[in-house]
Amino acid sequence: VPDRRKDDVVFVSADQINRGIEFIKLEDLRKKVAMLNLRAGQKAMSLSTFSSAASYLSTGIKLLNQNCWEKNYDLSLHLHNYYSEVQYCNGNFSDVAQVTGVVLKEG
């Protein structure tokens, strides 16, 4: 699928897959779905739909495994940074402080 078409369906794809994330057990597949949620979160941010962006980014973070900072540093950093930014835009400053603390500790 060309990149321009992926943006057209990113929200639908992420929403449908996220309904069944508890059934995704394979680490590689969890990483791919986390990447999809990062893309959906970024797209939602670009449209100023910060509540939706927070949901996608939070789901992406939940999909990361315990050693995500060692194995997938860039993905972990992007998800956490964007989530912190969007929560700032939403006025959820306690979440901003918590996520920023994680980034400072792990990064």
CSV table of N, CA and C in Angstrom, one decimal:
chain,number,residue,atom,x,y,z
A,1,VAL,N,0.9,-1.2,0.0
A,1,VAL,CA,0.0,0.0,0.0
A,1,VAL,C,0.9,1.2,0.0
A,2,PRO,N,0.7,2.2,-0.9
A,2,PRO,CA,1.5,3.4,-0.9
A,2,PRO,C,1.3,4.2,0.3
A,3,ASP,N,2.3,5.0,0.7
A,3,ASP,CA,2.2,5.8,2.0
A,3,ASP,C,1.0,6.7,2.0
A,4,ARG,N,0.7,7.3,0.9
A,4,ARG,CA,-0.4,8.3,0.9
A,4,ARG,C,-1.7,7.6,1.2
A,5,ARG,N,-1.9,6.3,0.8
A,5,ARG,CA,-3.1,5.5,1.1
A,5,ARG,C,-3.1,5.1,2.6
A,6,LYS,N,-1.9,4.8,3.1
A,6,LYS,CA,-1.8,4.4,4.5
A,6,LYS,C,-2.4,5.4,5.5
A,7,ASP,N,-2.1,6.7,5.2
A,7,ASP,CA,-2.6,7.8,6.0
A,7,ASP,C,-4.2,7.8,5.9
A,8,ASP,N,-4.7,7.4,4.8
A,8,ASP,CA,-6.2,7.4,4.7
A,8,ASP,C,-6.9,6.4,5.6
A,9,VAL,N,-6.2,5.3,5.9
A,9,VAL,CA,-6.8,4.2,6.7
A,9,VAL,C,-6.1,4.0,8.0
A,10,VAL,N,-5.2,4.8,8.4
A,10,VAL,CA,-4.5,4.6,9.6
A,10,VAL,C,-5.4,4.6,10.9
A,11,PHE,N,-6.4,5.4,10.9
A,11,PHE,CA,-7.2,5.4,12.1
A,11,PHE,C,-8.1,4.2,12.1
A,12,VAL,N,-8.7,3.8,11.0
A,12,VAL,CA,-9.5,2.6,10.9
A,12,VAL,C,-8.7,1.4,11.3
A,13,SER,N,-7.5,1.3,10.7
A,13,SER,CA,-6.7,0.1,11.0
A,13,SER,C,-6.3,0.1,12.5
A,14,ALA,N,-5.8,1.2,13.0
A,14,ALA,CA,-5.5,1.2,14.5
A,14,ALA,C,-6.6,0.9,15.4
A,15,ASP,N,-7.8,1.5,15.1
A,15,ASP,CA,-9.0,1.2,15.9
A,15,ASP,C,-9.4,-0.2,15.9
A,16,GLN,N,-9.4,-0.8,14.8
A,16,GLN,CA,-9.8,-2.2,14.7
A,16,GLN,C,-8.8,-3.2,15.3
A,17,ILE,N,-7.5,-3.0,15.1
A,17,ILE,CA,-6.5,-3.8,15.7
A,17,ILE,C,-6.4,-3.6,17.2
A,18,ASN,N,-6.6,-2.4,17.7
A,18,ASN,CA,-6.6,-2.1,19.1
A,18,ASN,C,-7.7,-2.8,19.9
A,19,ARG,N,-8.8,-3.1,19.2
A,19,ARG,CA,-9.9,-3.8,19.9
A,19,ARG,C,-9.4,-5.2,20.4
A,20,GLY,N,-8.4,-5.7,19.8
A,20,GLY,CA,-8.0,-7.1,20.2
A,20,GLY,C,-6.5,-7.2,20.7
A,21,ILE,N,-6.0,-6.1,21.2
A,21,ILE,CA,-4.6,-6.1,21.6
A,21,ILE,C,-4.3,-7.1,22.7
A,22,GLU,N,-5.2,-7.4,23.5
A,22,GLU,CA,-5.0,-8.4,24.6
A,22,GLU,C,-4.7,-9.8,24.0
A,23,PHE,N,-5.0,-10.0,22.8
A,23,PHE,CA,-4.7,-11.3,22.1
A,23,PHE,C,-3.4,-11.3,21.4
A,24,ILE,N,-2.7,-10.2,21.3
A,24,ILE,CA,-1.5,-10.1,20.5
A,24,ILE,C,-0.3,-10.5,21.5
A,25,LYS,N,0.2,-11.6,21.3
A,25,LYS,CA,1.3,-12.1,22.2
A,25,LYS,C,2.7,-12.1,21.6
A,26,LEU,N,2.8,-12.2,20.3
A,26,LEU,CA,4.1,-12.2,19.7
A,26,LEU,C,4.8,-10.8,19.8
A,27,GLU,N,6.0,-10.7,20.3
A,27,GLU,CA,6.7,-9.5,20.5
A,27,GLU,C,6.8,-8.7,19.2
A,28,ASP,N,7.2,-9.3,18.1
A,28,ASP,CA,7.3,-8.6,16.8
A,28,ASP,C,6.0,-8.0,16.4
A,29,LEU,N,4.9,-8.7,16.5
A,29,LEU,CA,3.6,-8.2,16.1
A,29,LEU,C,3.2,-7.0,17.1
A,30,ARG,N,3.5,-7.1,18.3
A,30,ARG,CA,3.2,-6.1,19.3
A,30,ARG,C,4.0,-4.8,18.9
A,31,LYS,N,5.2,-5.0,18.5
A,31,LYS,CA,6.0,-3.8,18.0
A,31,LYS,C,5.4,-3.2,16.8
A,32,LYS,N,5.0,-4.0,15.9
A,32,LYS,CA,4.3,-3.4,14.6
A,32,LYS,C,3.0,-2.7,15.0
A,33,VAL,N,2.3,-3.2,15.9
A,33,VAL,CA,1.0,-2.5,16.3
A,33,VAL,C,1.3,-1.2,17.0
A,34,ALA,N,2.4,-1.3,17.9
A,34,ALA,CA,2.8,0.0,18.6
A,34,ALA,C,3.3,1.0,17.5
A,35,MET,N,3.9,0.6,16.5
A,35,MET,CA,4.3,1.5,15.4
A,35,MET,C,3.1,2.1,14.7
A,36,LEU,N,2.1,1.3,14.5
A,36,LEU,CA,0.9,1.7,13.9
A,36,LEU,C,0.2,2.8,14.7
A,37,ASN,N,0.2,2.5,16.0
A,37,ASN,CA,-0.4,3.5,17.0
A,37,ASN,C,0.4,4.8,17.0
A,38,LEU,N,1.7,4.7,16.9
A,38,LEU,CA,2.6,5.9,16.8
A,38,LEU,C,2.2,6.7,15.6
A,39,ARG,N,2.0,6.1,14.5
A,39,ARG,CA,1.7,6.8,13.3
A,39,ARG,C,0.3,7.4,13.4
A,40,ALA,N,-0.7,6.7,14.0
A,40,ALA,CA,-2.0,7.2,14.2
A,40,ALA,C,-2.0,8.4,15.1
A,41,GLY,N,-1.2,8.3,16.2
A,41,GLY,CA,-1.1,9.4,17.1
A,41,GLY,C,-0.5,10.6,16.5
A,42,GLN,N,0.6,10.4,15.7
A,42,GLN,CA,1.2,11.6,15.0
A,42,GLN,C,0.2,12.2,14.0
A,43,LYS,N,-0.6,11.4,13.3
A,43,LYS,CA,-1.6,11.9,12.4
A,43,LYS,C,-2.7,12.7,13.2
A,44,ALA,N,-3.1,12.1,14.3
A,44,ALA,CA,-4.1,12.8,15.1
A,44,ALA,C,-3.6,14.1,15.6
A,45,MET,N,-2.3,14.1,16.0
A,45,MET,CA,-1.7,15.4,16.5
A,45,MET,C,-1.7,16.4,15.4
A,46,SER,N,-1.4,16.0,14.2
A,46,SER,CA,-1.3,16.9,13.1
A,46,SER,C,-2.7,17.5,12.8
A,47,LEU,N,-3.8,16.8,13.2
A,47,LEU,CA,-5.1,17.3,13.0
A,47,LEU,C,-5.7,18.0,14.2
A,48,SER,N,-4.9,18.1,15.2
A,48,SER,CA,-5.2,18.8,16.5
A,48,SER,C,-6.3,18.0,17.2
A,49,THR,N,-6.4,16.7,17.1
A,49,THR,CA,-7.3,15.9,17.8
A,49,THR,C,-6.5,15.2,18.9
A,50,PHE,N,-6.2,16.0,20.0
A,50,PHE,CA,-5.3,15.6,21.0
A,50,PHE,C,-5.8,14.4,21.9
A,51,SER,N,-7.1,14.4,22.1
A,51,SER,CA,-7.6,13.3,22.9
A,51,SER,C,-7.4,12.0,22.2
A,52,SER,N,-7.7,11.9,20.9
A,52,SER,CA,-7.5,10.7,20.1
A,52,SER,C,-6.0,10.4,20.0
A,53,ALA,N,-5.2,11.4,19.9
A,53,ALA,CA,-3.8,11.1,19.8
A,53,ALA,C,-3.3,10.5,21.1
A,54,ALA,N,-3.8,11.0,22.2
A,54,ALA,CA,-3.4,10.4,23.5
A,54,ALA,C,-3.8,9.0,23.6
A,55,SER,N,-4.9,8.6,23.1
A,55,SER,CA,-5.4,7.2,23.2
A,55,SER,C,-4.5,6.3,22.3
A,56,TYR,N,-4.2,6.7,21.1
A,56,TYR,CA,-3.3,5.9,20.3
A,56,TYR,C,-1.9,5.8,20.9
A,57,LEU,N,-1.4,6.9,21.4
A,57,LEU,CA,0.0,6.8,21.9
A,57,LEU,C,0.0,6.0,23.2
A,58,SER,N,-1.0,6.1,24.0
A,58,SER,CA,-1.1,5.3,25.2
A,58,SER,C,-1.1,3.9,24.9
A,59,THR,N,-1.9,3.5,23.9
A,59,THR,CA,-2.0,2.1,23.5
A,59,THR,C,-0.7,1.6,23.0
A,60,GLY,N,0.0,2.4,22.2
A,60,GLY,CA,1.3,2.1,21.8
A,60,GLY,C,2.3,1.8,22.9
A,61,ILE,N,2.2,2.6,23.9
A,61,ILE,CA,3.1,2.4,25.1
A,61,ILE,C,2.7,1.1,25.8
A,62,LYS,N,1.5,0.8,25.9
A,62,LYS,CA,1.0,-0.4,26.6
A,62,LYS,C,1.5,-1.7,25.9
A,63,LEU,N,1.7,-1.5,24.6
A,63,LEU,CA,2.2,-2.7,23.8
A,63,LEU,C,3.6,-3.0,23.9
A,64,LEU,N,4.4,-2.0,24.4
A,64,LEU,CA,5.8,-2.2,24.6
A,64,LEU,C,6.1,-3.2,25.7
A,65,ASN,N,7.2,-4.0,25.5
A,65,ASN,CA,7.5,-5.0,26.5
A,65,ASN,C,8.4,-4.3,27.6
A,66,GLN,N,8.8,-5.1,28.6
A,66,GLN,CA,9.5,-4.5,29.8
A,66,GLN,C,10.9,-4.0,29.4
A,67,ASN,N,11.5,-4.6,28.5
A,67,ASN,CA,12.9,-4.2,28.1
A,67,ASN,C,12.9,-3.4,26.8
A,68,CYS,N,11.8,-2.6,26.6
A,68,CYS,CA,11.6,-1.8,25.4
A,68,CYS,C,12.7,-0.8,25.2
A,69,TRP,N,13.2,-0.2,26.3
A,69,TRP,CA,14.2,0.8,26.1
A,69,TRP,C,15.5,0.3,25.6
A,70,GLU,N,15.8,-1.0,25.9
A,70,GLU,CA,17.0,-1.6,25.4
A,70,GLU,C,16.8,-2.1,23.9
A,71,LYS,N,15.7,-2.7,23.7
A,71,LYS,CA,15.4,-3.4,22.4
A,71,LYS,C,14.9,-2.4,21.3
A,72,ASN,N,14.0,-1.4,21.7
A,72,ASN,CA,13.4,-0.6,20.8
A,72,ASN,C,13.4,0.9,21.3
A,73,TYR,N,14.6,1.4,21.5
A,73,TYR,CA,14.8,2.7,22.1
A,73,TYR,C,14.1,3.8,21.3
A,74,ASP,N,14.3,3.9,20.0
A,74,ASP,CA,13.6,4.9,19.3
A,74,ASP,C,12.1,4.9,19.3
A,75,LEU,N,11.5,3.7,19.2
A,75,LEU,CA,10.1,3.6,19.3
A,75,LEU,C,9.6,4.0,20.7
A,76,SER,N,10.3,3.5,21.7
A,76,SER,CA,9.9,3.9,23.1
A,76,SER,C,10.0,5.4,23.3
A,77,LEU,N,11.1,6.0,22.9
A,77,LEU,CA,11.3,7.4,23.0
A,77,LEU,C,10.2,8.2,22.3
A,78,HIS,N,9.9,7.9,21.1
A,78,HIS,CA,8.9,8.6,20.3
A,78,HIS,C,7.5,8.5,20.9
A,79,LEU,N,7.1,7.3,21.3
A,79,LEU,CA,5.8,7.1,21.9
A,79,LEU,C,5.7,7.9,23.2
A,80,HIS,N,6.7,7.9,24.0
A,80,HIS,CA,6.7,8.6,25.3
A,80,HIS,C,6.7,10.1,25.1
A,81,ASN,N,7.6,10.5,24.2
A,81,ASN,CA,7.7,12.0,24.0
A,81,ASN,C,6.4,12.6,23.4
A,82,TYR,N,5.9,11.9,22.4
A,82,TYR,CA,4.6,12.4,21.8
A,82,TYR,C,3.5,12.4,22.8
A,83,TYR,N,3.4,11.3,23.6
A,83,TYR,CA,2.4,11.2,24.6
A,83,TYR,C,2.5,12.3,25.6
A,84,SER,N,3.7,12.6,26.0
A,84,SER,CA,3.9,13.7,26.9
A,84,SER,C,3.4,15.0,26.3
A,85,GLU,N,3.8,15.3,25.1
A,85,GLU,CA,3.4,16.5,24.4
A,85,GLU,C,1.9,16.6,24.3
A,86,VAL,N,1.2,15.5,23.9
A,86,VAL,CA,-0.2,15.6,23.7
A,86,VAL,C,-0.9,15.8,25.0
A,87,GLN,N,-0.4,15.2,26.1
A,87,GLN,CA,-1.0,15.3,27.4
A,87,GLN,C,-0.8,16.8,27.9
A,88,TYR,N,0.3,17.4,27.5
A,88,TYR,CA,0.4,18.8,27.8
A,88,TYR,C,-0.6,19.6,27.1
A,89,CYS,N,-0.9,19.3,25.9
A,89,CYS,CA,-1.9,20.0,25.1
A,89,CYS,C,-3.3,19.8,25.7
A,90,ASN,N,-3.5,18.6,26.3
A,90,ASN,CA,-4.8,18.3,26.9
A,90,ASN,C,-4.9,18.8,28.3
A,91,GLY,N,-3.8,19.4,28.8
A,91,GLY,CA,-3.9,19.9,30.2
A,91,GLY,C,-3.7,18.9,31.3
A,92,ASN,N,-3.2,17.7,30.9
A,92,ASN,CA,-3.0,16.6,31.9
A,92,ASN,C,-1.6,16.6,32.4
A,93,PHE,N,-1.3,17.6,33.2
A,93,PHE,CA,0.1,17.9,33.6
A,93,PHE,C,0.7,16.8,34.5
A,94,SER,N,-0.2,16.1,35.3
A,94,SER,CA,0.4,15.0,36.1
A,94,SER,C,0.9,13.9,35.2
A,95,ASP,N,0.2,13.6,34.1
A,95,ASP,CA,0.7,12.6,33.1
A,95,ASP,C,1.9,13.0,32.5
A,96,VAL,N,2.0,14.3,32.2
A,96,VAL,CA,3.3,14.9,31.6
A,96,VAL,C,4.4,14.6,32.5
A,97,ALA,N,4.3,14.9,33.8
A,97,ALA,CA,5.3,14.8,34.8
A,97,ALA,C,5.7,13.3,34.9
A,98,GLN,N,4.7,12.4,34.9
A,98,GLN,CA,5.0,11.0,35.0
A,98,GLN,C,5.8,10.4,33.8
A,99,VAL,N,5.3,10.8,32.6
A,99,VAL,CA,5.9,10.2,31.4
A,99,VAL,C,7.3,10.9,31.2
A,100,THR,N,7.4,12.1,31.5
A,100,THR,CA,8.8,12.8,31.4
A,100,THR,C,9.7,12.1,32.4
A,101,GLY,N,9.3,11.8,33.6
A,101,GLY,CA,10.1,11.1,34.5
A,101,GLY,C,10.6,9.7,34.0
A,102,VAL,N,9.7,9.0,33.3
A,102,VAL,CA,10.1,7.7,32.7
A,102,VAL,C,11.2,8.0,31.6
A,103,VAL,N,11.0,9.0,30.8
A,103,VAL,CA,12.0,9.3,29.7
A,103,VAL,C,13.3,9.7,30.3
A,104,LEU,N,13.3,10.5,31.3
A,104,LEU,CA,14.6,10.9,31.9
A,104,LEU,C,15.3,9.7,32.6
A,105,LYS,N,14.5,8.8,33.2
A,105,LYS,CA,15.1,7.7,33.9
A,105,LYS,C,15.7,6.7,32.9
A,106,GLU,N,14.9,6.4,31.8
A,106,GLU,CA,15.3,5.4,30.8
A,106,GLU,C,16.2,5.9,29.7
A,107,GLY,N,16.0,7.1,29.4
A,107,GLY,CA,16.7,7.7,28.2
A,107,GLY,C,18.1,8.1,28.6
